[in-house]
Coordinates of C-alpha atoms and ligand atoms in Angstrom, one line a residue:
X1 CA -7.0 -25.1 38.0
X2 CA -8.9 -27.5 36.3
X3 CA -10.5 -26.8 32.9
X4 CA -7.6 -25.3 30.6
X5 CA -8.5 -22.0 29.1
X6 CA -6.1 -20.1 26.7
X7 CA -5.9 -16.5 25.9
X8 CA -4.6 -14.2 22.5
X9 CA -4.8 -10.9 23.8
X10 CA -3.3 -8.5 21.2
X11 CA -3.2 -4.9 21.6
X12 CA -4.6 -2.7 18.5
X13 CA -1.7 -0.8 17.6
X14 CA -1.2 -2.1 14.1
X15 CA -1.4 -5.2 12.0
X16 CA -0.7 -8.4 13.1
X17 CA 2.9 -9.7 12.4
X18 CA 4.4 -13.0 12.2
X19 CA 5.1 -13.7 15.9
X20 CA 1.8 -12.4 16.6
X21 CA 0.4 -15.1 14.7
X22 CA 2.4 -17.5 15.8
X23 CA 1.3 -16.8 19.1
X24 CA -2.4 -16.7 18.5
X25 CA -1.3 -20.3 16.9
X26 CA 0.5 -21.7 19.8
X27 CA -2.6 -20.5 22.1
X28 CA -4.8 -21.9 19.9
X29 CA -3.2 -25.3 19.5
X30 CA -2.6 -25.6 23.4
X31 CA -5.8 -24.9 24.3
X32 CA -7.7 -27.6 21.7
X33 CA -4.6 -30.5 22.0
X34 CA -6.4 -29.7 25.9
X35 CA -9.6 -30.2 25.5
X36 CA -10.1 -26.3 26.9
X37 CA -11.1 -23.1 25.4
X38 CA -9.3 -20.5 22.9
X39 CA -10.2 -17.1 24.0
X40 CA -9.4 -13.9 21.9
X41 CA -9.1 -10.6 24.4
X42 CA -9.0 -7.2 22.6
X43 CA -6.3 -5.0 25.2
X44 CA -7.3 -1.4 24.3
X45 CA -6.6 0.5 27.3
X46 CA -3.6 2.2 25.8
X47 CA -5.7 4.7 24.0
X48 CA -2.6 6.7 22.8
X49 CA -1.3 3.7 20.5
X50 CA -4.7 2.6 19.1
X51 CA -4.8 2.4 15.6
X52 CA -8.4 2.9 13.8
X53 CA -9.5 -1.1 12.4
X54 CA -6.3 -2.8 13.7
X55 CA -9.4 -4.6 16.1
X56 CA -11.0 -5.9 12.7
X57 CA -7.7 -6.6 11.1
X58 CA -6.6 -9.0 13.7
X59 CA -10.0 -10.6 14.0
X60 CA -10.3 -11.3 9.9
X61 CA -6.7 -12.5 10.1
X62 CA -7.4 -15.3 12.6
X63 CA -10.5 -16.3 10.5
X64 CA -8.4 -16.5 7.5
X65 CA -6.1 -18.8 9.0
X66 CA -8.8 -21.0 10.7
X67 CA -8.2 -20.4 14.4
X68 CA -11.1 -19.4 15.3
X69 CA -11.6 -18.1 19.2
X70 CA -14.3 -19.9 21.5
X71 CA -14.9 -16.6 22.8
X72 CA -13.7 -12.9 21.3
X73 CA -15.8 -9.3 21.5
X74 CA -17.8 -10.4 18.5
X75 CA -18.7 -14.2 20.0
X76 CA -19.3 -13.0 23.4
X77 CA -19.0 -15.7 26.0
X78 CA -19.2 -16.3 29.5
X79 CA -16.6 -13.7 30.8
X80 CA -18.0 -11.0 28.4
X81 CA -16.9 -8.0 27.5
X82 CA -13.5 -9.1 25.4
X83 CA -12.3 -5.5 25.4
X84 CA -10.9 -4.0 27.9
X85 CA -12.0 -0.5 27.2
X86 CA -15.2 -2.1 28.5
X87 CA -14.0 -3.4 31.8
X88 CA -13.6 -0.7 33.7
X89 CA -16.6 -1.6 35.6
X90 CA -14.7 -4.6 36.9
X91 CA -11.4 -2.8 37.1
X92 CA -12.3 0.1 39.5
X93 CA -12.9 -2.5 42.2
X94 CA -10.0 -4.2 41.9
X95 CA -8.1 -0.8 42.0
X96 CA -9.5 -0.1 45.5
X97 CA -8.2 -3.7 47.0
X98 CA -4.9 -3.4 45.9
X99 CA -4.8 0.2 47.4
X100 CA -5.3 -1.8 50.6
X101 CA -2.7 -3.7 50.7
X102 CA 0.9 -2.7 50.8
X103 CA 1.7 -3.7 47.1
X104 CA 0.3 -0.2 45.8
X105 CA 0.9 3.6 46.5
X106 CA -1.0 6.6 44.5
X107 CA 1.5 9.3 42.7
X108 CA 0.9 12.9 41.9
X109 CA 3.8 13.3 40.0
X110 CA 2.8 14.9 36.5
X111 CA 4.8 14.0 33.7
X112 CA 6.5 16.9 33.4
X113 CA 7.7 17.1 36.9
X114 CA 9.4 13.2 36.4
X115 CA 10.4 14.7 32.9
X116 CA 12.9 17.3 34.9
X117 CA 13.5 14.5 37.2
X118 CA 14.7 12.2 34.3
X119 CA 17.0 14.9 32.8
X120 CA 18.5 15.5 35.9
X121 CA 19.7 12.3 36.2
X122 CA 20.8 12.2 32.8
X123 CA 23.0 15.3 33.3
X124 CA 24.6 13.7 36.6
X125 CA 25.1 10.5 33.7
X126 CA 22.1 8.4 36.1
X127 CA 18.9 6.8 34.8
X128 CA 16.0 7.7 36.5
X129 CA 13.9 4.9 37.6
X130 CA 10.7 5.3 39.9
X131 CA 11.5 2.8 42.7
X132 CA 12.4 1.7 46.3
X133 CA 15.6 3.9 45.9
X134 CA 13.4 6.8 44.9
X135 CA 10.2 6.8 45.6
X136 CA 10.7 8.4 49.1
X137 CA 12.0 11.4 47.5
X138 CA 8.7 11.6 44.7
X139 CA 5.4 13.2 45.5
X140 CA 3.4 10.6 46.5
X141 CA 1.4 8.9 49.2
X142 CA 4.6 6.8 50.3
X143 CA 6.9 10.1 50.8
X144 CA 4.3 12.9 51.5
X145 CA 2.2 13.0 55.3
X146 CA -1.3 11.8 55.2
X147 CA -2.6 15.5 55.7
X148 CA -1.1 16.6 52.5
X149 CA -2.1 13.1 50.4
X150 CA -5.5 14.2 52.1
X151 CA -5.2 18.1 50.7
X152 CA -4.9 16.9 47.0
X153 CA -6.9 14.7 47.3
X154 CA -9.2 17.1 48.0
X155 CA -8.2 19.3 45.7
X156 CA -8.6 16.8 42.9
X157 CA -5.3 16.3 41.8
X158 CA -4.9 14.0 39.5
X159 CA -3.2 10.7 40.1
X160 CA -1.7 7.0 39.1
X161 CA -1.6 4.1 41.0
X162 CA 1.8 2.8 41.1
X163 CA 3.2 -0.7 42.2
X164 CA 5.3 -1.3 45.1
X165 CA 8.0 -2.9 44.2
X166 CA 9.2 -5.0 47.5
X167 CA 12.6 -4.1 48.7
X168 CA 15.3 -7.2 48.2
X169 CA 13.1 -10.3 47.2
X170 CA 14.4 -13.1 44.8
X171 CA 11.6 -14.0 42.5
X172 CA 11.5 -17.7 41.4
X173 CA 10.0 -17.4 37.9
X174 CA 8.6 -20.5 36.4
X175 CA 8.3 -21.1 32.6
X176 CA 7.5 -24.3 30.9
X177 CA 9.7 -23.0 27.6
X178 CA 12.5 -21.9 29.3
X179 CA 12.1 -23.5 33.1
X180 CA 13.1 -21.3 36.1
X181 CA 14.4 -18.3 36.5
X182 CA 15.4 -15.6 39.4
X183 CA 15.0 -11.7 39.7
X184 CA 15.9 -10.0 42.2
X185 CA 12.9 -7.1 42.6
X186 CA 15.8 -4.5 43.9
X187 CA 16.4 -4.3 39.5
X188 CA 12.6 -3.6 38.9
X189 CA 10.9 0.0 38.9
X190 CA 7.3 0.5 40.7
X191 CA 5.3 0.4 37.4
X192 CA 2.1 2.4 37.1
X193 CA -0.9 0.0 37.3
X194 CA -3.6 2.9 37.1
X195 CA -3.5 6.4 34.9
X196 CA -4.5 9.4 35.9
X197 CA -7.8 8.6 33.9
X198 CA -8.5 6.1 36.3
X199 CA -8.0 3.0 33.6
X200 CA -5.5 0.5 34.3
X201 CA -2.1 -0.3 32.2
X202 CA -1.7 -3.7 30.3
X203 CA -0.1 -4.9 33.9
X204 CA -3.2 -4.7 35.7
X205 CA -5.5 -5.4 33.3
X206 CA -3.9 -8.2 32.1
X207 CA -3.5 -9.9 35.1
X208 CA -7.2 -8.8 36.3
X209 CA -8.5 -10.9 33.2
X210 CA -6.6 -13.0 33.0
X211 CA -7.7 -14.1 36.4
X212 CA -11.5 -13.3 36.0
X213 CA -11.7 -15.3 32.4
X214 CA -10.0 -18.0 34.3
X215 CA -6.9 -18.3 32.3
X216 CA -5.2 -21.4 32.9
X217 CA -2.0 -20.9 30.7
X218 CA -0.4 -17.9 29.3
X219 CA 1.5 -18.4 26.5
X220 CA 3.4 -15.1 24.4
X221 CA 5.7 -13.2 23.1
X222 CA 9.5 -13.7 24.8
X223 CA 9.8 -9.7 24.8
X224 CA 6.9 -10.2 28.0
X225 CA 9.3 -12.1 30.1
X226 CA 10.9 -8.7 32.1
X227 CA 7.0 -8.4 33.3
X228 CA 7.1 -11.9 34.8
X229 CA 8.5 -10.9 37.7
X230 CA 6.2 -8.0 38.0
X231 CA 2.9 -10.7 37.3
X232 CA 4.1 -12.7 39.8
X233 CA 3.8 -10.5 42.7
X234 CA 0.5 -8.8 40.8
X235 CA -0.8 -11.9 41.7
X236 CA 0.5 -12.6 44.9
X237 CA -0.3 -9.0 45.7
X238 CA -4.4 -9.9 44.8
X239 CA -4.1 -13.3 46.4
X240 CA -4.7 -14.9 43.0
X241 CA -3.3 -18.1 41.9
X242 CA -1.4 -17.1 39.3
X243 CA -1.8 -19.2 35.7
X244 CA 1.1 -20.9 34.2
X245 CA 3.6 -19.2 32.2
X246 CA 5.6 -20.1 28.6
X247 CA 7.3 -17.2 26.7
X248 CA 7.8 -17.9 22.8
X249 CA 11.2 -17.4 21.4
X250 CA 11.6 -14.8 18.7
X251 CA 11.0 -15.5 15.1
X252 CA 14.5 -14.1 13.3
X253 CA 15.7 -12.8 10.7
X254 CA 16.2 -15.3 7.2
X255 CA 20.2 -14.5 7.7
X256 CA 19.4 -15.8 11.8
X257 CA 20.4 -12.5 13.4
X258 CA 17.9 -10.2 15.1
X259 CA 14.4 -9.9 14.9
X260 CA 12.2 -10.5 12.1
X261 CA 10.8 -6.9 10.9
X262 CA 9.0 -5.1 8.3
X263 CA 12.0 -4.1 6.6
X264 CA 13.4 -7.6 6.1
X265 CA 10.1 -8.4 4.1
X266 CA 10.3 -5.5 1.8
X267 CA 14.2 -6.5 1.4
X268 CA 13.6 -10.2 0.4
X269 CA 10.2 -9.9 -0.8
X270 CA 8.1 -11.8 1.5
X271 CA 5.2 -10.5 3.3
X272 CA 5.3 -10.7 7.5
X273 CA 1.4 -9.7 7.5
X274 CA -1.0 -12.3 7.2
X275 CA -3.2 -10.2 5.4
X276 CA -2.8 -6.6 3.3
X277 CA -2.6 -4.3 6.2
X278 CA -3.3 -0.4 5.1
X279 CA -1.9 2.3 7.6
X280 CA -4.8 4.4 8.1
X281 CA -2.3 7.4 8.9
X282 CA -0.3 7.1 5.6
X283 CA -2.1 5.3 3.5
X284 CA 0.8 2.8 2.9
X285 CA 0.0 -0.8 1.9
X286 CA 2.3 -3.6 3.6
X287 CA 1.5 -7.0 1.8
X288 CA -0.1 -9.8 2.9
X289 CA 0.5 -13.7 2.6
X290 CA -3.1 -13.7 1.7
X291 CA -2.9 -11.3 -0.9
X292 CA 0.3 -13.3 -2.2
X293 CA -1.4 -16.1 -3.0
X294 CA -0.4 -18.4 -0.1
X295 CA -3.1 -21.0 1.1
X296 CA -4.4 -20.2 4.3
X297 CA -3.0 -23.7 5.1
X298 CA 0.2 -23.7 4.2
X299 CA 0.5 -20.7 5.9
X300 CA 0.1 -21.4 9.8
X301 CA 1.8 -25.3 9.0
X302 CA 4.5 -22.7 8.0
X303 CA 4.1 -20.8 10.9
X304 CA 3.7 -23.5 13.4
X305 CA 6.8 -24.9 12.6
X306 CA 8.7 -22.1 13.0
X307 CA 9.3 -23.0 16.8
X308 CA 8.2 -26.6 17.2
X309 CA 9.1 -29.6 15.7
X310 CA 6.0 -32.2 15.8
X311 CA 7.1 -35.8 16.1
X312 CA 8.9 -38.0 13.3
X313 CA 10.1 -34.4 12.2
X314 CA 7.0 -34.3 10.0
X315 CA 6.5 -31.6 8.2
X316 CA 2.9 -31.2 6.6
X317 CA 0.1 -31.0 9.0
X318 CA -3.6 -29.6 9.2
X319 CA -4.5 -27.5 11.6
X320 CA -6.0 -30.6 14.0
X321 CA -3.6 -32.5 13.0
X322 CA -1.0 -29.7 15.0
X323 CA -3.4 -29.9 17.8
X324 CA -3.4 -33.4 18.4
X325 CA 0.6 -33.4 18.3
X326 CA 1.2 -29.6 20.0
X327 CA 3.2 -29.9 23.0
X328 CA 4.7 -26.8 24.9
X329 CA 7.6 -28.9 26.1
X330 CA 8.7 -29.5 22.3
X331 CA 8.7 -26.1 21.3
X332 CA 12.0 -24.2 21.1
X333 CA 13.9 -22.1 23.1
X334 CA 16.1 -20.7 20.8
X335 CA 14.7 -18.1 18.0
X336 CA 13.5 -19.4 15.1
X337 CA 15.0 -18.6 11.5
X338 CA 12.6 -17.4 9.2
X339 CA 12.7 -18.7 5.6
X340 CA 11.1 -17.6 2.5
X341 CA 12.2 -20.6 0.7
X342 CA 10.7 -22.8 3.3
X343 CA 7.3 -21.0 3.4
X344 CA 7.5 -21.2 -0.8
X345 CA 7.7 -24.7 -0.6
X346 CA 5.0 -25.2 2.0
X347 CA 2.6 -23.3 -0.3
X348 CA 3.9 -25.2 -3.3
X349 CA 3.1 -28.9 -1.3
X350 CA -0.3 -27.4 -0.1
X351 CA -0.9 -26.3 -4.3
X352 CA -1.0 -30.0 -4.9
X353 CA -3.1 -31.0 -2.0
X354 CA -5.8 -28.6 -3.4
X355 CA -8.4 -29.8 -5.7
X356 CA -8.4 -28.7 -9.1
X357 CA -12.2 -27.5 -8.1
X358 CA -10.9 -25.8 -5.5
X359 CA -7.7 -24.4 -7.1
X360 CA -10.7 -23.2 -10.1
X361 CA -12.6 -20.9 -7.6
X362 CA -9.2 -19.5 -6.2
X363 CA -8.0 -18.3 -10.0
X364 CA -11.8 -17.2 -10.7
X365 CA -12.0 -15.4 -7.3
X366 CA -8.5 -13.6 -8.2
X367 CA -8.2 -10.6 -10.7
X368 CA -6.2 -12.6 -13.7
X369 CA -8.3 -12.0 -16.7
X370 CA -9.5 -15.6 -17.7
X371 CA -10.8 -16.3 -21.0
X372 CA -11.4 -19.7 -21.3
X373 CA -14.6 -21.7 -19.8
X374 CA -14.2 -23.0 -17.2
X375 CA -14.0 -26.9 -18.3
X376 CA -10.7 -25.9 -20.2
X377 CA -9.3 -23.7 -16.7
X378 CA -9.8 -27.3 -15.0
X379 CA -7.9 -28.9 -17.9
X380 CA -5.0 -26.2 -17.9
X381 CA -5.0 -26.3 -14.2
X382 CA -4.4 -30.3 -14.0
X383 CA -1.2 -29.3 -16.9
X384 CA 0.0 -26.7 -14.6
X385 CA -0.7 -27.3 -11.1
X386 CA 2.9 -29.1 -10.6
X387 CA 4.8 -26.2 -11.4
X388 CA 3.3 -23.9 -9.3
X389 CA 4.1 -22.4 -6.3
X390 CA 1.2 -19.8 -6.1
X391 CA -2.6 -20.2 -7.5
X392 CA -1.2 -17.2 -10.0
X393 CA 1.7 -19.2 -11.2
X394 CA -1.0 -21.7 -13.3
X395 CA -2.1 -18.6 -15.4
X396 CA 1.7 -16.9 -15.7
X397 CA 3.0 -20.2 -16.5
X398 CA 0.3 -21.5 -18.8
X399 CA -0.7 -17.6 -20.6
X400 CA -0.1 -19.2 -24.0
X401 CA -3.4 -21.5 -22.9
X402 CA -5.0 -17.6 -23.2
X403 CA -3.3 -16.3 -25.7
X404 CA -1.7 -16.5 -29.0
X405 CA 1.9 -15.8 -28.9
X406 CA 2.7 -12.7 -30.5
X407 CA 6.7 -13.1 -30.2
X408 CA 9.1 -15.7 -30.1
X409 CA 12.1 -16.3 -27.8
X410 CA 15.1 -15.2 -29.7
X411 CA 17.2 -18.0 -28.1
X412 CA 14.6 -20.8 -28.5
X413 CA 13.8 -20.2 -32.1
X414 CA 17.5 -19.9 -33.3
X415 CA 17.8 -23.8 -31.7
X416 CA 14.3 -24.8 -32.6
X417 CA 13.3 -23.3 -36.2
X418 CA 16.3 -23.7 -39.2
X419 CA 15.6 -23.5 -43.6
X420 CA 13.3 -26.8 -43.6
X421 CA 11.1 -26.0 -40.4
X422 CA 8.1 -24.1 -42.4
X423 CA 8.2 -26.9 -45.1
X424 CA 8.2 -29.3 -42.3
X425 CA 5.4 -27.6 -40.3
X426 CA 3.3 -26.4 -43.0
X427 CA 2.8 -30.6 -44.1
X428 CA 2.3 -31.2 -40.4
X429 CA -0.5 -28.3 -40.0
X430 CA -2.4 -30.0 -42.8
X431 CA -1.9 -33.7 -41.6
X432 CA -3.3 -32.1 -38.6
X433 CA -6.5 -31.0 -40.6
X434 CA -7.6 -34.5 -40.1
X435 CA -6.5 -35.6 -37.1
X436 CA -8.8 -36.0 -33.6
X437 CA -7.7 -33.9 -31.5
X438 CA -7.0 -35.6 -28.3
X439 CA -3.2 -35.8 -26.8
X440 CA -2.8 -39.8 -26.9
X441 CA -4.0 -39.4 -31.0
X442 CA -2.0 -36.1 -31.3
X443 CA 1.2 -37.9 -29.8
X444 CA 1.0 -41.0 -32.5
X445 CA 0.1 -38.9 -35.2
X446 CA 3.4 -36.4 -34.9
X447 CA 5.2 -39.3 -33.9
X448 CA 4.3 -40.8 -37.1
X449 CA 4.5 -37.8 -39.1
X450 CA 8.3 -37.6 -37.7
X451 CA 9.1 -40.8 -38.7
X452 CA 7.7 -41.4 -42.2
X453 CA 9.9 -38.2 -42.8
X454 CA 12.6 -39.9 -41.9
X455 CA 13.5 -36.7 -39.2
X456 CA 13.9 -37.0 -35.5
X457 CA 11.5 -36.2 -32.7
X458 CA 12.8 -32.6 -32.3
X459 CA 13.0 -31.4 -35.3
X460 CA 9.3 -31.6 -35.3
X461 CA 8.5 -31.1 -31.2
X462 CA 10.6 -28.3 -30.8
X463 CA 9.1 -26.2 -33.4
X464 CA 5.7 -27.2 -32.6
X465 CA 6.6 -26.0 -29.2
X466 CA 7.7 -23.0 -30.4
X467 CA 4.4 -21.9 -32.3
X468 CA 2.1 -22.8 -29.6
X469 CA 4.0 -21.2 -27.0
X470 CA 6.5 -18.9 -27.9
X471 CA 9.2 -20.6 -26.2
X472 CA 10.4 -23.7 -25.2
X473 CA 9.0 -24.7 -22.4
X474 CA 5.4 -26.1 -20.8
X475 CA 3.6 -29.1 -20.3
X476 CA 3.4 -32.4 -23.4
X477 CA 2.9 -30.6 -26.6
X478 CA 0.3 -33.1 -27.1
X479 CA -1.8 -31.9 -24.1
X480 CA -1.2 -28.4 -25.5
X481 CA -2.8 -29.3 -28.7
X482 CA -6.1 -30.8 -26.7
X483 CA -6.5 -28.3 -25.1
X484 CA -5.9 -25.3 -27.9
X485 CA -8.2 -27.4 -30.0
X486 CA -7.5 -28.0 -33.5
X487 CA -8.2 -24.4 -35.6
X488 CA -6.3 -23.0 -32.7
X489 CA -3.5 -25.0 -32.7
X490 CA -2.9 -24.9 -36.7
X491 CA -3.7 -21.4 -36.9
X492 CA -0.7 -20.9 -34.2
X493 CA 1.5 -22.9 -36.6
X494 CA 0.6 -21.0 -39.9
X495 CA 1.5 -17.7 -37.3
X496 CA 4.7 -18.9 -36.8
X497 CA 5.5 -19.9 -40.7
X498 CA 4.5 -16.5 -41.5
X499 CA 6.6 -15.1 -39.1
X500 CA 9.9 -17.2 -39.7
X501 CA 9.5 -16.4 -43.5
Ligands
LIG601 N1 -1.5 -6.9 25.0 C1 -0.2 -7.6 25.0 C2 0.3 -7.6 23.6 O1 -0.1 -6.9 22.8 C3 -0.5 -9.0 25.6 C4 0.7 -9.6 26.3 C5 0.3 -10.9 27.0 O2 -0.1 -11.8 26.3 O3 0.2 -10.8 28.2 O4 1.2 -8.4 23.2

């Protein structure tokens, strides 16, 4: 195969998670560190497990975090349609040629008669399973004459298409995460390929497109590796070449143990969504990273290195900068430990990449109720950005930048405010009457204020501190002032006297 082409091909059952992400990422970053294509394939044929605008969800949260498909159901392409509920045209065909060959068998079996089946066996303390064992026992075109296939055929009854699992093979399986592998096919069942409705399973579909959009390299999800096997001889079976496999390691747990899941998010706090995904049957919200106030950035250099360390164990990288470093053979096989922590601090380091511009029209695009034009946002901004790990934590932080304080931290004014402090502040306010109001001025002018009193730096910062804030923290008290202005900034003092009268 000569041109590398990629593939995402997420089902619609839900929101997409973490590892789904992840994967899309990986696919992504293969495919352009390549030179090939990125494709984006909608696999819909499980009609039971579709969810209404999971389709949408998935395609705004690869958008969001910039990996953007070279072909998907709303690009089109070459190998158009991208959903398979709108193959079946191309499926039907391939249905008949594996009937012709001895890799496939029909089944009439209905799901009640292989529910009676399965008990049985469970009463005896067995596991059913529909292969070579016993399939010649089942109602279907391997076990039953040709006359009575024929008759219900006739007669219309419905029926899958089921995979003929060879008796007693060893499969070599070849993956470039994990290297090779064995099954013996004697532990796999004979899968159903076709449903009664005449539309292939993920199997065959899957394995149909992947060959007829020319799929070089599949890259997903470890739990896909019990289908290798099964892939392998779908191809073989088709007399495909078959692409070239890698199977991602799980993303775990933050404690290391188990699978990453919903639950752990709600317990910790940390969204596993990219973006806000809203169960249409319950009307439940999960949260998003989007919606958190994580950078679309930070977010997939956070993702990306949850599996694969890129060279010199760097750590912040752009999106091309991951594709000209990805390498499959550097990416892990063991499970990667999620970290909130970790994906805090990536957000935090991609905060102080952003412009202030840029962080501006984040706040102003958010719902934080900001009263103050937008030359002063850039100003508090600049003051606050270094503190903050989300866009949201410049207004939290900074709120006295909005508003007066209207109380004052018990513990901070016990330290910070004693008998002389409204004398003290009360001359200071009026120094300040005449004083240009810019932080290097501000700075001399308390400074000297301080000293010609003979009192030291705190006794005058602290409670200055105090009444513009409310407690004892923030940015340079003089850069407070600038920005407050003047009548704000001795109005905030004369508050305070009033209130530690
Ligand atoms: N539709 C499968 C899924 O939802 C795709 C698996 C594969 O990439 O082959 O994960």
């Amino acid at each position: 195969m000569d041109k590398v082409r990629v593939r995402f091909a997420p089902s619609p059952t839900g929101p997409l998670h973490l590892g789904g992400v992840r994967t899309a990422l990986y696919d992504y970053l293969f495919a352009k560190n390549q030179g090939g294509e990125f494709v984006l394939r909608i696999e819909d044929t499980d009609t039971a497990r579709y969810v209404e605008g999971a389709e949408e969800y998935i395609e705004e949260a690869l958008e969001w975090c910039g990996i953007i498909a070279d072909e998907s159901p709303k690009k089109g392409g070459t190998f158009a349609p991208y959903r398979q509920s709108e193959r079946r045209h191309i499926y039907d065909k391939y249905t008949e040629q594996i009937l012709k060959t001895d890799y496939a068998y029909i089944a009439f079996d209905t799901a009640e008669e292989l529910d009676a089946i399965r008990a049985e066996y469970e009463a005896r303390g067995d596991v059913f399973s529909y292969d070579n064992k016993s399939r010649n026992r089942l109602r279907n075109s391997i076990a039953l004459s040709e006359e009575e296939v024929q008759r219900l055929l006739d007669e219309k009854t419905p029926y899958v298409v089921r995979f003929k699992m060879p008796i007693d093979r060893t499969l070599n399986l070849v993956d470039i995460i994990r290297g090779n592998s064995s099954v013996n096919t004697n532990t796999l069942d004979d899968k159903v390929l076709v449903k009664n409705d005449g539309m292939p399973t993920y199997h065959f579909a899957n394995i149909i497109d992947d060959h007829e959009m020319e799929i070089s390299h599949v890259i997903r999800g470890e739990e896909w590796l019990p289908s290798l096997g099964l892939h392998t001889l779908l191809y073989e079976a088709m007399g495909w070449e078959a692409p070239q496999f890698a199977h991602l390691s799980l993303i775990l747990k933050p404690e290391g143990k188990g699978k990453l899941s919903k639950r752990d998010g709600d317990k910790f706090g940390f969204p596993v969504f990219p973006l806000n995904f809203t169960d249409p049957a319950t009307g439940n919200v999960s949260k998003g990273y989007r919606e958190s106030g994580y950078l679309p950035e930070a977010f997939i250099n956070m993702v990306a290195l949850l599996g694969w360390s890129p060279a010199d164990d760097k750590e912040i990288l752009s999106l091309d900068e991951m594709a000209k470093e990805f390498d499959l053979n550097k990416v892990h096989k063991a499970g990667a430990r999620f970290s909130k922590e970790k994906a805090e601090w990536f957000n935090h380091q991609y905060i102080q990449k952003t412009s202030d511009e840029d962080l501006l029209n984040i706040l102003k695009n958010s719902d934080l109720n900001l009263t103050l034009s937008d030359d002063k946002l850039l100003k508090v901004i600049k003051l606050m950005k270094e503190r903050a790990t989300f866009p949201k934590d410049i207004y939290e932080n900074g709120k006295f930048f909005f508003e007066a304080p209207t109380s004052y931290d018990e513990k901070a004014s016990k330290k910070a405010w004693n008998d002389e402090t409204s004398a003290i502040l009360g001359e200071l306010a009026s120094n300040l009457e005449e004083a240009d109001f810019n932080a290097e001025n501000l700075k001399q002018t308390v400074h000297d204020f301080a000293e010609n009193k003979g009192l030291g730096m705190g006794k005058v910062m602290m409670p200055l501190r105090l009444s513009l804030v409310g407690e004892l923290k923030g940015p340079d008290v003089p850069d407070i002032m600038e920005l407050l202005g003047k009548e704000e900034t001795i109005s905030r003092i004369n508050n305070a006297i009033n209130n530690f009268k």
